[in-house]
Tab-separated table of N, CA, C and O in Angstrom:
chain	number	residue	atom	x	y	z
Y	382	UNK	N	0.833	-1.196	0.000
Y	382	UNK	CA	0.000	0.000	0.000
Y	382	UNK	C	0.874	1.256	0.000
Y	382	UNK	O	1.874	1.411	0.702
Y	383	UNK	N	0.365	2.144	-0.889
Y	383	UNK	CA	1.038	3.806	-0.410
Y	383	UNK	C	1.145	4.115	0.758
Y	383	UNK	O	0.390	3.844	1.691
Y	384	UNK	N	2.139	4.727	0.748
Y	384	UNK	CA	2.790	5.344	2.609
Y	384	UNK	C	1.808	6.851	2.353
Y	384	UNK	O	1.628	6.938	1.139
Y	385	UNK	N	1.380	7.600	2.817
Y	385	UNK	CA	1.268	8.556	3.404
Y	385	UNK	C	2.420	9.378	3.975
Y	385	UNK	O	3.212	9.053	4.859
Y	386	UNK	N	2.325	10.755	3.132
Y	386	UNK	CA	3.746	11.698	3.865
Y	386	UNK	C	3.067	11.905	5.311
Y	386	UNK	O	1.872	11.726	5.543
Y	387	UNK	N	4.006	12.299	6.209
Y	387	UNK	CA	3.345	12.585	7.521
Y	387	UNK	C	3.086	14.217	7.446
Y	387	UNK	O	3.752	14.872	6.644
Y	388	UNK	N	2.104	14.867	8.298
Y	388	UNK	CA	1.841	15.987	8.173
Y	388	UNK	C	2.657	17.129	8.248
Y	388	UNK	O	3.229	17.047	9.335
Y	389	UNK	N	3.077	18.333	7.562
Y	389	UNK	CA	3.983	19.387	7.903
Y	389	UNK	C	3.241	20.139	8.933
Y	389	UNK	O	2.134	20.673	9.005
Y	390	UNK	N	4.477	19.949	9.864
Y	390	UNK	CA	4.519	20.505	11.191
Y	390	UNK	C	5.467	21.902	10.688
Y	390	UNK	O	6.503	21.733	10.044
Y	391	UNK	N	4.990	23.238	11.054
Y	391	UNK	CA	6.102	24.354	11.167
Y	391	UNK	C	6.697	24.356	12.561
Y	391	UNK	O	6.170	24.066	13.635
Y	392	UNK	N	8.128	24.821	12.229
Y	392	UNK	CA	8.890	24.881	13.433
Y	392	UNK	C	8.476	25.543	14.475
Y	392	UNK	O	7.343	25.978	14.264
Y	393	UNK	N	8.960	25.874	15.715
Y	393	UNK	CA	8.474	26.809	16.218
Y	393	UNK	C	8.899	28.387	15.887
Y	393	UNK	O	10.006	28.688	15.442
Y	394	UNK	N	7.960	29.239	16.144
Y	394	UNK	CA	8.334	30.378	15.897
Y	394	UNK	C	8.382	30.734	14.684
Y	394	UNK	O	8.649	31.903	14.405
Y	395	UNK	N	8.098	29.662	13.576
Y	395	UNK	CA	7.676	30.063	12.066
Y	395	UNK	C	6.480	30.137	11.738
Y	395	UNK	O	6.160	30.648	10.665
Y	396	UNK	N	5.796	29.757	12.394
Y	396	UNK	CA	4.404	29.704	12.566
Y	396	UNK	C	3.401	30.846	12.509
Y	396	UNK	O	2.227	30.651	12.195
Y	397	UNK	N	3.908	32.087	12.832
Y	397	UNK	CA	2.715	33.276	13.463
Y	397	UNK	C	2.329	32.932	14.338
Y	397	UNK	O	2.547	31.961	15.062
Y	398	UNK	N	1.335	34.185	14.350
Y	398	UNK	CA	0.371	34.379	15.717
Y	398	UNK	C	-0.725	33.338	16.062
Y	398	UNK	O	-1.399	33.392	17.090
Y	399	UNK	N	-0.853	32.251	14.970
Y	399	UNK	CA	-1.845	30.619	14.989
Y	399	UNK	C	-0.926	29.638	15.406
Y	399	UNK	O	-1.368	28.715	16.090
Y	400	UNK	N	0.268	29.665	15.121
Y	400	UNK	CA	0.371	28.354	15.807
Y	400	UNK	C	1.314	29.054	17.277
Y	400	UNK	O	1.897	28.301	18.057
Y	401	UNK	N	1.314	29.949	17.374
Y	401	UNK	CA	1.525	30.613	19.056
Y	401	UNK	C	0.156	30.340	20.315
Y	401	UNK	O	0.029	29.954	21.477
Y	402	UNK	N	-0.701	30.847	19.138
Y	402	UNK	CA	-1.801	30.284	20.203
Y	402	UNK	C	-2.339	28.966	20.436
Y	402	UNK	O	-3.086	28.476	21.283
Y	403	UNK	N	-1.751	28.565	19.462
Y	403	UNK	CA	-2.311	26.898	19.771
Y	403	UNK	C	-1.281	26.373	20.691
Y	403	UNK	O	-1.575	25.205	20.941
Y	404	UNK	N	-0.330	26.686	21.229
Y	404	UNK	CA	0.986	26.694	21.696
Y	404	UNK	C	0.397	27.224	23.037
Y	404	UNK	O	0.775	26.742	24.105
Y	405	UNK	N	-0.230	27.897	22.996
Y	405	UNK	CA	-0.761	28.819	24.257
Y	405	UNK	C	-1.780	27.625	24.988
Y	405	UNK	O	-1.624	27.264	26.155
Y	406	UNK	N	-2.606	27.210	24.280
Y	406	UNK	CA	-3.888	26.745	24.369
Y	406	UNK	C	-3.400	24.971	25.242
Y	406	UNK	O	-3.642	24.360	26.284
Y	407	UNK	N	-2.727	24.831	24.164
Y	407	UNK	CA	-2.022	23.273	24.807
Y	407	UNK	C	-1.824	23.135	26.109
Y	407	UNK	O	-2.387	22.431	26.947
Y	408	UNK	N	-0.518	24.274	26.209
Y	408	UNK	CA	0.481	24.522	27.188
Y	408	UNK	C	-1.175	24.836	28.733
Y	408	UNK	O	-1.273	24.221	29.795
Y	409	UNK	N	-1.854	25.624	28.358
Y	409	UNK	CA	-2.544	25.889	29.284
Y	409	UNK	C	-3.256	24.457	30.290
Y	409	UNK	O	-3.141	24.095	31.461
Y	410	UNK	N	-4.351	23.730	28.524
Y	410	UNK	CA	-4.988	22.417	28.796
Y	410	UNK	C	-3.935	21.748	29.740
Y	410	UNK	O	-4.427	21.563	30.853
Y	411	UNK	N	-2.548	21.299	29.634
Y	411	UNK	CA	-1.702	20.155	29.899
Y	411	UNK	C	-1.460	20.979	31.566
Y	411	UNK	O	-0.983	20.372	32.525
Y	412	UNK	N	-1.857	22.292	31.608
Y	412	UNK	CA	-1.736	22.656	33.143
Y	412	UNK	C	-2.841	22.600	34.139
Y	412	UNK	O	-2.823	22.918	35.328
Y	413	UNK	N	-3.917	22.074	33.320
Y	413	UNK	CA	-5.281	21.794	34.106
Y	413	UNK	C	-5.462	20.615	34.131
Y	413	UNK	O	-6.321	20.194	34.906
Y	414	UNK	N	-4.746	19.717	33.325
Y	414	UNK	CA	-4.718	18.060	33.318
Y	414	UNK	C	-3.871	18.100	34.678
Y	414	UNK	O	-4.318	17.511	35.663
Y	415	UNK	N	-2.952	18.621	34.727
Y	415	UNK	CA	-1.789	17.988	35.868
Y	415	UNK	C	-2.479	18.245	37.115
Y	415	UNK	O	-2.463	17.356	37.967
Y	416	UNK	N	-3.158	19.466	37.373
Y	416	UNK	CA	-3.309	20.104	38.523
Y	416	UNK	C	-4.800	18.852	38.860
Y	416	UNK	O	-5.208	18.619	39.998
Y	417	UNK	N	-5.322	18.281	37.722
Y	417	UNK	CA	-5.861	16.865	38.420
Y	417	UNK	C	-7.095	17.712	39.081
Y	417	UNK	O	-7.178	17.997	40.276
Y	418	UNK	N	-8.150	18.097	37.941
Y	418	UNK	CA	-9.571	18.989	38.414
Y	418	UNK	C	-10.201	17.549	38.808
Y	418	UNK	O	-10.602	17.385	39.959
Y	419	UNK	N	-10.274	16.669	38.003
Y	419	UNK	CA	-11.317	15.806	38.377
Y	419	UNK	C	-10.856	14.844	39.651
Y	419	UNK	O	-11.839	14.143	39.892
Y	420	UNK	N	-9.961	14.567	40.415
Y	420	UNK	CA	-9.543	13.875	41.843
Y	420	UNK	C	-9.307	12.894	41.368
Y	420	UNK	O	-9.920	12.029	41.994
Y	421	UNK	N	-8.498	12.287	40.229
Y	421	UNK	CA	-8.609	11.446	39.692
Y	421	UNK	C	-7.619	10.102	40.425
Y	421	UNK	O	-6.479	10.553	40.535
Y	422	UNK	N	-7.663	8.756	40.908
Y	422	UNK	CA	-6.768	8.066	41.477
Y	422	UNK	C	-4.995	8.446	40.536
Y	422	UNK	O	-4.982	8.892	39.388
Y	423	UNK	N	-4.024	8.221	41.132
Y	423	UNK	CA	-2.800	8.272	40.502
Y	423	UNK	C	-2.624	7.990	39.243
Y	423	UNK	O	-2.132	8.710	38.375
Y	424	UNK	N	-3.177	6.559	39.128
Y	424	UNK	CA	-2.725	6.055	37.431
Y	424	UNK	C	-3.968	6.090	36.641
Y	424	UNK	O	-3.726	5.805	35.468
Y	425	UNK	N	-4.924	6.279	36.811
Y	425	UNK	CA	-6.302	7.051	36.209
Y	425	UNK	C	-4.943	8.630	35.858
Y	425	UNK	O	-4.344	8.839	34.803
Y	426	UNK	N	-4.870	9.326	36.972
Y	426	UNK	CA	-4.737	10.484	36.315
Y	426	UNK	C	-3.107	10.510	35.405
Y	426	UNK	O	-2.827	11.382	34.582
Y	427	UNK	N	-2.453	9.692	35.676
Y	427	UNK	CA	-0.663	9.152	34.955
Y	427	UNK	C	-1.211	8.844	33.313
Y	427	UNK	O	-0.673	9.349	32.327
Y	428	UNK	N	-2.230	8.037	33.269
Y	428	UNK	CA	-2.466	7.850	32.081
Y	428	UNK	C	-3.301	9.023	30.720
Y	428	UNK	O	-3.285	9.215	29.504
Y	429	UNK	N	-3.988	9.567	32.057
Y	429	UNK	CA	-4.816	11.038	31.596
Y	429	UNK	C	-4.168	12.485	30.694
Y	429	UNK	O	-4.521	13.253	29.799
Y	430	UNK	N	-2.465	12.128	32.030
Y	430	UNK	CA	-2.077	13.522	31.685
Y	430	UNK	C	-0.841	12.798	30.298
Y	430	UNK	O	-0.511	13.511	29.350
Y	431	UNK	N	-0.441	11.679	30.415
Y	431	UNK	CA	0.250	11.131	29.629
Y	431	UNK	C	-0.497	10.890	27.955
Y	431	UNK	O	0.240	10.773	26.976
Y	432	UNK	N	-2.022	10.842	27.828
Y	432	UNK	CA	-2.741	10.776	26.550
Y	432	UNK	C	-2.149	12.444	25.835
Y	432	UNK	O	-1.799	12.651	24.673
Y	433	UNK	N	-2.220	13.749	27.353
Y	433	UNK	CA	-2.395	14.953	27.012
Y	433	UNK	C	-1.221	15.029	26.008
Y	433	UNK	O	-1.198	15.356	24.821
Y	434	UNK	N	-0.459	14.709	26.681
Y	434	UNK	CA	0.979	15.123	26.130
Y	434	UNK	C	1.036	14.217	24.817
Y	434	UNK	O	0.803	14.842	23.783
Y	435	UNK	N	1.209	13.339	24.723
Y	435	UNK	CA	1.220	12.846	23.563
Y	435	UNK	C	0.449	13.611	22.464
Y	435	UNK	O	0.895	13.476	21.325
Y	436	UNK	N	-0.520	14.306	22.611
Y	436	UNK	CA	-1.794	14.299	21.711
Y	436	UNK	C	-1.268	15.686	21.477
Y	436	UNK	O	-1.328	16.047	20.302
Y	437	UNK	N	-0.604	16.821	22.612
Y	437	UNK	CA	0.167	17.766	22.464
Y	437	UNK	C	1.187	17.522	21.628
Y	437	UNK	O	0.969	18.082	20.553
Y	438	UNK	N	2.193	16.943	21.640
Y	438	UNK	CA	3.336	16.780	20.874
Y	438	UNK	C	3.278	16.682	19.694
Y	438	UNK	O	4.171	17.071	18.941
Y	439	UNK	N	2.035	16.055	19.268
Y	439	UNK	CA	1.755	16.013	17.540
Y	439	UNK	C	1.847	17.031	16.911
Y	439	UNK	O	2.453	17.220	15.856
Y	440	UNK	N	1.103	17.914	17.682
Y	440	UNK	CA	1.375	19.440	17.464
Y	440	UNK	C	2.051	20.617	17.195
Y	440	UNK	O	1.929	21.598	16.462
Y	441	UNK	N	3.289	19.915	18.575
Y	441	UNK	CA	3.761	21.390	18.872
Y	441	UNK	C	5.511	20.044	19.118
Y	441	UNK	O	6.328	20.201	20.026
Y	442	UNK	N	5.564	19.338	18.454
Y	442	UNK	CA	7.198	18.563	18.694
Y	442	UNK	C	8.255	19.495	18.027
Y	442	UNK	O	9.366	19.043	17.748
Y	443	UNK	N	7.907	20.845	17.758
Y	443	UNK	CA	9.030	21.208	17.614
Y	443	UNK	C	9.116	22.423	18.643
Y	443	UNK	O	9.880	23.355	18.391
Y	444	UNK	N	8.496	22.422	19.568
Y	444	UNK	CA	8.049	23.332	20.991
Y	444	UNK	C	9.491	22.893	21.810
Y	444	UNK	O	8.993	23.069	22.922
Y	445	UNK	N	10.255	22.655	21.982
Y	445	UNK	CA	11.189	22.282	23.544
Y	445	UNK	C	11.063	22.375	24.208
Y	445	UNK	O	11.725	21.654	24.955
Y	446	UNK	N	10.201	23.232	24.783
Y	446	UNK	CA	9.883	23.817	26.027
Y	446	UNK	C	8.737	22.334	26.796
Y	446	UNK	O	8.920	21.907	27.936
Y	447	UNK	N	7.624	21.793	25.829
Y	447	UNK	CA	6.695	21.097	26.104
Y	447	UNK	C	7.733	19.826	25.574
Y	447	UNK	O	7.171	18.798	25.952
Y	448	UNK	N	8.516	19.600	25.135
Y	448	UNK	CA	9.405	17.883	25.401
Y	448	UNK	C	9.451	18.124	26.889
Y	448	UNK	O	8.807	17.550	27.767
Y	449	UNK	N	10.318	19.066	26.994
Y	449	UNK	CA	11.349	19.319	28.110
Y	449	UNK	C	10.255	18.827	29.619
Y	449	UNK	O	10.492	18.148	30.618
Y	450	UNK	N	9.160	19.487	29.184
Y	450	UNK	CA	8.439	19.512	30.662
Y	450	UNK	C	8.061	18.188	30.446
Y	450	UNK	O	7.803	17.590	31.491
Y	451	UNK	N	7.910	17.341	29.097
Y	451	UNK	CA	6.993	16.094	29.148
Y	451	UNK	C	8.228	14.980	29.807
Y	451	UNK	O	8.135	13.887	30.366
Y	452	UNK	N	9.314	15.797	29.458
Y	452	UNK	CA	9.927	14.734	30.242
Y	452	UNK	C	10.682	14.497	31.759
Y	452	UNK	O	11.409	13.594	32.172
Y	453	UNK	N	10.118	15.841	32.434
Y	453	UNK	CA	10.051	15.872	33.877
Y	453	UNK	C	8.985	15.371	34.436
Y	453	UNK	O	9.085	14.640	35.421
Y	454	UNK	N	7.699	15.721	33.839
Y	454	UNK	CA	6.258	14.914	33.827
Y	454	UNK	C	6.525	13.454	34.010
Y	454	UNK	O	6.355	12.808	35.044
Y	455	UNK	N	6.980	13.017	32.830
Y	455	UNK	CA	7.137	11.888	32.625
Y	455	UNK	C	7.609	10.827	33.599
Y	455	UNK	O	7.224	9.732	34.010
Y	456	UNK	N	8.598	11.639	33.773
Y	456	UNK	CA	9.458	10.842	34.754
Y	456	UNK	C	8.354	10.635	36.525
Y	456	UNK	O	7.933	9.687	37.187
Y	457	UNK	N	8.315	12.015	36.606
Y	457	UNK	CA	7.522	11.946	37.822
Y	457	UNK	C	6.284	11.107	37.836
Y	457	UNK	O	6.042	10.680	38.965
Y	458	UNK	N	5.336	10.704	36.818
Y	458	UNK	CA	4.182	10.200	36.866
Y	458	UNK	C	4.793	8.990	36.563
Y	458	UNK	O	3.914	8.131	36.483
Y	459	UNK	N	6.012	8.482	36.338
Y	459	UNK	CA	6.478	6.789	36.315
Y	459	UNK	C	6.425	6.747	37.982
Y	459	UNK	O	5.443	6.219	38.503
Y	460	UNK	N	7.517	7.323	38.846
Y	460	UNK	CA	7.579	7.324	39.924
Y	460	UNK	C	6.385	7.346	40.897
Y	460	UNK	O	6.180	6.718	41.936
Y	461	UNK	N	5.642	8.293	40.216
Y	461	UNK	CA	3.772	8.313	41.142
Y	461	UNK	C	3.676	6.800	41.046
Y	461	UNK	O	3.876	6.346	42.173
Y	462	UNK	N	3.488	5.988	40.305
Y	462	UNK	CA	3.096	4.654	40.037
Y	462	UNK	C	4.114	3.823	41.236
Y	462	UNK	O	3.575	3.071	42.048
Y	463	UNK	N	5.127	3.973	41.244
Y	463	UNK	CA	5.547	3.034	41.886
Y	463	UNK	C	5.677	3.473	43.797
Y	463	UNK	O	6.217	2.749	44.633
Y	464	UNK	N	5.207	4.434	43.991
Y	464	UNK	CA	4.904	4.747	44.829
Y	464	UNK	C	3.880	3.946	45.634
Y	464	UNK	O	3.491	4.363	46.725
């Protein structure tokens, strides 16, 4: 079967004032996932905020700023688990 090109992502900061705000918008959502509105048990919410980010990154993987935090996140919501 034909491959499919994968979608063009603009870098950051080549983007304009649309993909800043979607940059805005993410960054915000992925700070109301963490802060855990709904009381969610640990790995209910590990898996919650871990869909976010992923689903963020499609987006915005050329952001550093949102690797960078996904992978302090990351790390910490492995550790929540084994807690």
């Amino acid at each position: 079967p034909p491959r499919h090109p994968s979608p063009r992502v603009t870098p950051a900061g080549k983007g304009g004032p649309q993909q800043e705000q979607q940059a805005r918008l993410w960054k915000a959502y992925l700070e109301s996932e963490r802060s855990n509105p709904q009381r969610l048990d640990k790995e209910a919410l590990v898996a919650r905020v871990s869909l976010g980010y992923d689903q963020a990154l499609m987006a915005l993987r050329h952001f550093p700023e949102v690797r960078a935090l996904w992978g302090v996140e990351g790390c910490s919501c492995q550790a929540a688990l084994i807690v």
